Amino acid sequence: MTFFPYGKAANEPWAVEITPSLAGWDYSGLRVADLAGAPVSFGTGGEEMIVLPLAGSCVVTVAPDGGGERVFELAGRPSVFDGPSDFAYIPISAQVTLTGTGRIALPSARATRRLEPRHVPASAVPVELRGAGQASRQVHNFAAPGAFDCDKLVAVEVLTPGGNWSSYPPHKHDTPNPGEAVLEEIYYFEVADQGFGYQRVYSSERGRIDTLAEVGSGDVVLVPYGYHGPSMAAPGYDLYYLNVLAGPAEERSMAFCDDPRHAWIRASWQGQAIDSRLPFGRTP
């Protein structure tokens, strides 16, 4: 199963729980908690995680095995369309408690290297405006390679104005070729004003896959392999997605291979302006 409508991947206390075993792969995971005052406690086991407020704020208490307790107060944000959020990194082999109010995402990856718990302010999150014209989008590279150190986990946020396409041209990360990383990828969606969008995933030489999902807030699309894109924001409805990626390589990378039939699209952006509706939230 590659498409999970909101509620189909729920497992108390998680509104969304995508584990490697559920996905049928080895590394990438995602949990989402709807906090309403009652604490949520759990152990990270063999997964490194990031605590990322989507809407609201929380306090993160982290007790690594054999280490001292750390407490991080995450200011969060009103919504995913209000700019980047601060976040906390929590390592493998730690006990964690979340308290607060709002929707909190926890992208994760199975890992072996144990790093220190850390807090990163929203002001330190790199914000990128990518593409042009109707392919304009905004990327929050909060846990991208080169921006933040993890063992295996890579995570970014993408915001697409209504009527635009992102994750475009279609591309893949599924074959160990020069310039291409092998990654398992999760798309978690939020859509403004209770709207909708669409996500496409289709076959590559790695295997057959055929997904065209109408997505709304809380929906998840898995990309075990294959070309993925476009992510289509319906006119009138801004689209957000959280990408979670991880794979077997020792060095973290988001390297991709465009579908050669559509790679020419990138050159077409030359001379086009970035959509004037960007940026969402703070100026990059």
Tab-separated table of C-alpha atoms in Angstrom:
chain	number	residue	atom	x	y	z
A	1	MET	CA	0.000	0.000	0.000
A	2	THR	CA	1.479	3.353	-1.028
A	3	PHE	CA	-1.387	5.737	-0.151
A	4	PHE	CA	-2.676	6.153	3.407
A	5	PRO	CA	-5.639	8.522	3.787
A	6	TYR	CA	-5.687	10.290	7.145
A	7	GLY	CA	-6.715	7.822	9.837
A	8	LYS	CA	-5.620	4.681	7.986
A	9	ALA	CA	-2.151	4.770	9.560
A	10	ALA	CA	-3.324	5.781	13.050
A	11	ASN	CA	-2.088	3.822	16.069
A	12	GLU	CA	-2.710	5.326	19.508
A	13	PRO	CA	-1.212	7.717	20.583
A	14	TRP	CA	-0.221	8.536	16.991
A	15	ALA	CA	-2.597	10.091	14.458
A	16	VAL	CA	-0.108	8.832	11.851
A	17	GLU	CA	2.422	6.061	12.417
A	18	ILE	CA	4.485	4.937	9.425
A	19	THR	CA	7.178	2.506	10.549
A	20	PRO	CA	9.704	0.751	8.302
A	21	SER	CA	7.884	-2.535	8.900
A	22	LEU	CA	4.522	-1.050	7.893
A	23	ALA	CA	6.054	0.522	4.787
A	24	GLY	CA	7.874	-2.696	3.872
A	25	TRP	CA	11.306	-1.114	3.767
A	26	ASP	CA	14.345	-0.598	6.020
A	27	TYR	CA	14.881	3.004	7.132
A	28	SER	CA	12.318	5.829	6.831
A	29	GLY	CA	9.499	6.486	9.292
A	30	LEU	CA	7.045	9.156	10.386
A	31	ARG	CA	4.795	9.733	13.364
A	32	VAL	CA	2.318	12.572	13.923
A	33	ALA	CA	0.793	13.380	17.315
A	34	ASP	CA	-2.226	15.593	17.914
A	35	LEU	CA	-1.346	16.939	21.364
A	36	ALA	CA	-4.181	18.226	23.513
A	37	GLY	CA	-2.486	18.667	26.881
A	38	ALA	CA	-1.914	15.039	27.867
A	39	PRO	CA	1.737	13.979	27.568
A	40	VAL	CA	2.917	11.463	24.977
A	41	SER	CA	5.878	9.323	26.049
A	42	PHE	CA	7.892	6.822	24.015
A	43	GLY	CA	11.333	5.385	23.416
A	44	THR	CA	13.261	5.971	20.223
A	45	GLY	CA	14.885	2.526	20.207
A	46	GLY	CA	16.965	2.215	17.049
A	47	GLU	CA	15.491	5.321	15.377
A	48	GLU	CA	16.769	8.883	15.344
A	49	MET	CA	13.946	11.447	15.201
A	50	ILE	CA	13.186	15.114	14.817
A	51	VAL	CA	10.343	16.785	16.715
A	52	LEU	CA	8.792	19.314	14.332
A	53	PRO	CA	5.677	21.348	15.239
A	54	LEU	CA	3.309	21.584	12.266
A	55	ALA	CA	0.782	23.720	14.160
A	56	GLY	CA	1.119	24.628	17.823
A	57	SER	CA	3.987	24.238	20.251
A	58	CYS	CA	5.393	21.690	22.677
A	59	VAL	CA	7.987	20.882	25.302
A	60	VAL	CA	10.332	17.990	24.532
A	61	THR	CA	11.947	16.115	27.422
A	62	VAL	CA	14.757	13.814	26.262
A	63	ALA	CA	16.605	11.299	28.437
A	64	PRO	CA	19.269	9.450	26.413
A	65	ASP	CA	20.310	6.100	27.870
A	66	GLY	CA	23.317	6.790	30.068
A	67	GLY	CA	23.023	10.570	29.649
A	68	GLY	CA	21.477	13.514	31.437
A	69	GLU	CA	17.939	14.747	30.781
A	70	ARG	CA	17.485	17.638	28.346
A	71	VAL	CA	14.402	19.852	27.965
A	72	PHE	CA	13.638	21.818	24.788
A	73	GLU	CA	10.781	24.320	24.519
A	74	LEU	CA	9.607	24.489	20.893
A	75	ALA	CA	7.837	27.744	20.066
A	76	GLY	CA	6.330	26.170	16.936
A	77	ARG	CA	4.057	28.124	14.603
A	78	PRO	CA	0.341	28.698	13.911
A	79	SER	CA	0.418	26.559	10.750
A	80	VAL	CA	2.797	25.095	8.189
A	81	PHE	CA	2.103	28.121	5.963
A	82	ASP	CA	3.558	30.555	8.540
A	83	GLY	CA	7.233	29.939	7.798
A	84	PRO	CA	9.642	27.389	9.246
A	85	SER	CA	9.465	26.120	12.828
A	86	ASP	CA	12.143	25.505	15.376
A	87	PHE	CA	12.752	21.795	16.007
A	88	ALA	CA	14.542	19.312	18.243
A	89	TYR	CA	16.710	16.339	17.316
A	90	ILE	CA	16.449	13.234	19.488
A	91	PRO	CA	18.897	10.345	19.145
A	92	ILE	CA	18.587	6.593	19.173
A	93	SER	CA	18.232	4.891	22.578
A	94	ALA	CA	16.407	7.731	24.320
A	95	GLN	CA	13.221	8.172	26.333
A	96	VAL	CA	11.080	11.101	25.225
A	97	THR	CA	8.019	12.939	26.544
A	98	LEU	CA	6.070	15.515	24.530
A	99	THR	CA	3.677	17.956	26.206
A	100	GLY	CA	1.796	20.801	24.590
A	101	THR	CA	-1.006	21.573	22.192
A	102	GLY	CA	-1.064	21.139	18.436
A	103	ARG	CA	-0.037	18.799	15.646
A	104	ILE	CA	3.546	17.582	15.973
A	105	ALA	CA	5.448	15.564	13.337
A	106	LEU	CA	8.303	13.195	14.105
A	107	PRO	CA	10.205	12.189	10.969
A	108	SER	CA	12.565	9.303	11.741
A	109	ALA	CA	15.133	6.870	10.379
A	110	ARG	CA	16.710	3.678	11.618
A	111	ALA	CA	20.240	4.613	12.583
A	112	THR	CA	23.362	3.326	14.303
A	113	ARG	CA	25.377	6.482	15.069
A	114	ARG	CA	24.306	8.152	18.285
A	115	LEU	CA	24.343	11.958	18.194
A	116	GLU	CA	23.566	14.526	20.875
A	117	PRO	CA	20.063	15.959	21.409
A	118	ARG	CA	19.857	19.458	19.935
A	119	HIS	CA	17.476	22.378	19.447
A	120	VAL	CA	17.534	24.534	16.298
A	121	PRO	CA	15.699	27.899	16.166
A	122	ALA	CA	13.431	28.717	13.244
A	123	SER	CA	15.753	31.571	12.262
A	124	ALA	CA	18.503	29.033	11.491
A	125	VAL	CA	16.411	26.959	9.053
A	126	PRO	CA	17.582	27.516	5.446
A	127	VAL	CA	14.703	28.648	3.220
A	128	GLU	CA	14.995	28.212	-0.560
A	129	LEU	CA	12.761	29.405	-3.393
A	130	ARG	CA	13.016	26.829	-6.168
A	131	GLY	CA	11.788	26.615	-9.754
A	132	ALA	CA	9.950	29.423	-11.569
A	133	GLY	CA	6.545	30.316	-12.962
A	134	GLN	CA	3.957	27.632	-12.214
A	135	ALA	CA	6.724	25.359	-10.947
A	136	SER	CA	7.640	27.832	-8.166
A	137	ARG	CA	7.800	26.407	-4.653
A	138	GLN	CA	9.386	27.090	-1.269
A	139	VAL	CA	11.647	24.588	0.504
A	140	HIS	CA	12.574	24.537	4.190
A	141	ASN	CA	15.834	22.573	4.288
A	142	PHE	CA	15.729	22.039	8.048
A	143	ALA	CA	17.311	18.560	8.012
A	144	ALA	CA	18.856	18.468	4.542
A	145	PRO	CA	22.421	17.209	4.055
A	146	GLY	CA	24.800	20.079	4.675
A	147	ALA	CA	22.223	21.969	6.731
A	148	PHE	CA	21.855	19.678	9.757
A	149	ASP	CA	23.751	16.586	10.890
A	150	CYS	CA	21.934	13.274	11.325
A	151	ASP	CA	23.082	9.687	10.902
A	152	LYS	CA	20.582	8.563	8.219
A	153	LEU	CA	17.611	10.928	8.421
A	154	VAL	CA	16.914	13.570	5.763
A	155	ALA	CA	13.802	15.766	5.990
A	156	VAL	CA	12.583	18.925	4.260
A	157	GLU	CA	9.320	20.848	3.918
A	158	VAL	CA	7.922	21.998	0.568
A	159	LEU	CA	5.185	24.624	0.120
A	160	THR	CA	3.469	25.020	-3.247
A	161	PRO	CA	1.089	27.905	-4.045
A	162	GLY	CA	-2.353	26.946	-5.343
A	163	GLY	CA	-2.294	26.056	-9.037
A	164	ASN	CA	1.450	25.288	-9.064
A	165	TRP	CA	3.354	22.022	-9.446
A	166	SER	CA	6.309	20.917	-7.348
A	167	SER	CA	8.405	17.756	-7.156
A	168	TYR	CA	8.726	18.565	-10.847
A	169	PRO	CA	10.102	17.465	-13.221
A	170	PRO	CA	9.470	13.899	-11.994
A	171	HIS	CA	12.572	12.280	-10.560
A	172	LYS	CA	13.688	9.209	-8.637
A	173	HIS	CA	16.119	8.046	-5.947
A	174	ASP	CA	16.068	4.269	-6.331
A	175	THR	CA	19.178	3.007	-8.151
A	176	PRO	CA	22.865	3.228	-7.111
A	177	ASN	CA	23.954	5.152	-10.214
A	178	PRO	CA	26.494	7.986	-10.312
A	179	GLY	CA	24.703	11.118	-9.111
A	180	GLU	CA	21.738	9.228	-7.655
A	181	ALA	CA	21.123	8.199	-4.039
A	182	VAL	CA	18.977	5.215	-3.022
A	183	LEU	CA	16.288	6.548	-0.685
A	184	GLU	CA	12.944	5.516	0.786
A	185	GLU	CA	10.665	8.561	0.761
A	186	ILE	CA	7.522	9.607	2.618
A	187	TYR	CA	5.248	12.475	1.602
A	188	TYR	CA	3.019	13.832	4.405
A	189	PHE	CA	0.492	16.454	3.265
A	190	GLU	CA	-1.332	19.481	4.648
A	191	VAL	CA	-3.604	21.581	2.444
A	192	ALA	CA	-4.874	25.090	3.194
A	193	ASP	CA	-8.584	25.786	3.628
A	194	GLN	CA	-9.561	22.088	3.705
A	195	GLY	CA	-8.565	21.830	0.066
A	196	PHE	CA	-6.931	19.076	-1.954
A	197	GLY	CA	-4.033	18.283	-4.249
A	198	TYR	CA	-2.631	15.333	-6.197
A	199	GLN	CA	0.500	13.224	-6.000
A	200	ARG	CA	1.885	11.048	-8.797
A	201	VAL	CA	4.307	8.097	-8.460
A	202	TYR	CA	5.097	5.874	-11.441
A	203	SER	CA	7.382	3.068	-12.620
A	204	SER	CA	11.131	3.169	-13.181
A	205	GLU	CA	13.601	0.423	-14.096
A	206	ARG	CA	13.583	-0.504	-10.386
A	207	GLY	CA	9.990	-1.772	-10.565
A	208	ARG	CA	6.371	-1.161	-11.418
A	209	ILE	CA	4.365	1.314	-9.357
A	210	ASP	CA	1.310	3.370	-10.323
A	211	THR	CA	-0.114	5.905	-7.856
A	212	LEU	CA	-2.204	8.978	-8.551
A	213	ALA	CA	-3.650	10.035	-5.227
A	214	GLU	CA	-5.966	12.896	-4.351
A	215	VAL	CA	-4.476	14.163	-1.098
A	216	GLY	CA	-5.735	16.296	1.763
A	217	SER	CA	-4.452	17.228	5.199
A	218	GLY	CA	-2.972	14.289	7.085
A	219	ASP	CA	-2.668	11.994	4.055
A	220	VAL	CA	0.550	10.079	3.368
A	221	VAL	CA	2.073	8.747	0.136
A	222	LEU	CA	4.987	6.291	0.237
A	223	VAL	CA	7.654	6.151	-2.472
A	224	PRO	CA	9.624	2.892	-2.148
A	225	TYR	CA	10.980	3.371	-5.692
A	226	GLY	CA	9.919	4.891	-8.998
A	227	TYR	CA	9.604	8.367	-10.425
A	228	HIS	CA	7.644	10.717	-8.175
A	229	GLY	CA	6.045	13.973	-9.181
A	230	PRO	CA	4.410	16.175	-9.881
A	231	SER	CA	2.873	17.221	-6.589
A	232	MET	CA	-0.065	19.287	-7.799
A	233	ALA	CA	-1.689	22.063	-5.759
A	234	ALA	CA	-5.275	22.584	-6.903
A	235	PRO	CA	-6.033	26.208	-7.856
A	236	GLY	CA	-7.111	28.097	-4.748
A	237	TYR	CA	-5.485	25.676	-2.302
A	238	ASP	CA	-1.887	26.021	-1.149
A	239	LEU	CA	-0.180	22.654	-0.674
A	240	TYR	CA	2.373	21.607	1.960
A	241	TYR	CA	4.280	18.378	2.260
A	242	LEU	CA	6.907	17.031	4.610
A	243	ASN	CA	9.435	14.790	2.867
A	244	VAL	CA	11.157	12.133	4.972
A	245	LEU	CA	14.010	10.249	3.304
A	246	ALA	CA	16.630	7.715	4.390
A	247	GLY	CA	18.675	4.996	2.770
A	248	PRO	CA	21.656	2.676	3.094
A	249	ALA	CA	24.467	5.015	2.025
A	250	GLU	CA	27.017	6.037	4.648
A	251	GLU	CA	26.894	9.644	3.438
A	252	ARG	CA	23.513	11.386	3.456
A	253	SER	CA	22.432	12.684	0.055
A	254	MET	CA	19.284	13.764	-1.768
A	255	ALA	CA	20.811	13.104	-5.200
A	256	PHE	CA	18.179	12.299	-7.822
A	257	CYS	CA	17.736	11.365	-11.450
A	258	ASP	CA	15.144	13.225	-13.528
A	259	ASP	CA	12.848	11.288	-15.823
A	260	PRO	CA	14.800	11.880	-19.078
A	261	ARG	CA	11.559	12.529	-20.973
A	262	HIS	CA	10.884	15.593	-18.832
A	263	ALA	CA	14.335	16.811	-17.780
A	264	TRP	CA	14.152	19.666	-20.332
A	265	ILE	CA	11.622	21.392	-18.077
A	266	ARG	CA	14.394	22.738	-15.831
A	267	ALA	CA	15.909	24.768	-18.676
A	268	SER	CA	12.490	26.287	-19.409
A	269	TRP	CA	12.600	28.152	-16.095
A	270	GLN	CA	15.368	30.436	-17.323
A	271	GLY	CA	13.985	33.919	-17.736
A	272	GLN	CA	10.787	33.136	-15.792
A	273	ALA	CA	10.085	34.915	-12.519
A	274	ILE	CA	9.418	33.103	-9.255
A	275	ASP	CA	5.740	33.187	-8.273
A	276	SER	CA	5.068	36.505	-6.506
A	277	ARG	CA	3.004	34.713	-3.827
A	278	LEU	CA	6.258	33.374	-2.391
A	279	PRO	CA	7.652	33.313	0.188
A	280	PHE	CA	5.176	32.006	2.726
A	281	GLY	CA	5.982	33.287	6.210
A	282	ARG	CA	9.321	34.971	6.811
A	283	THR	CA	11.505	36.281	4.014
A	284	PRO	CA	14.323	33.805	3.200
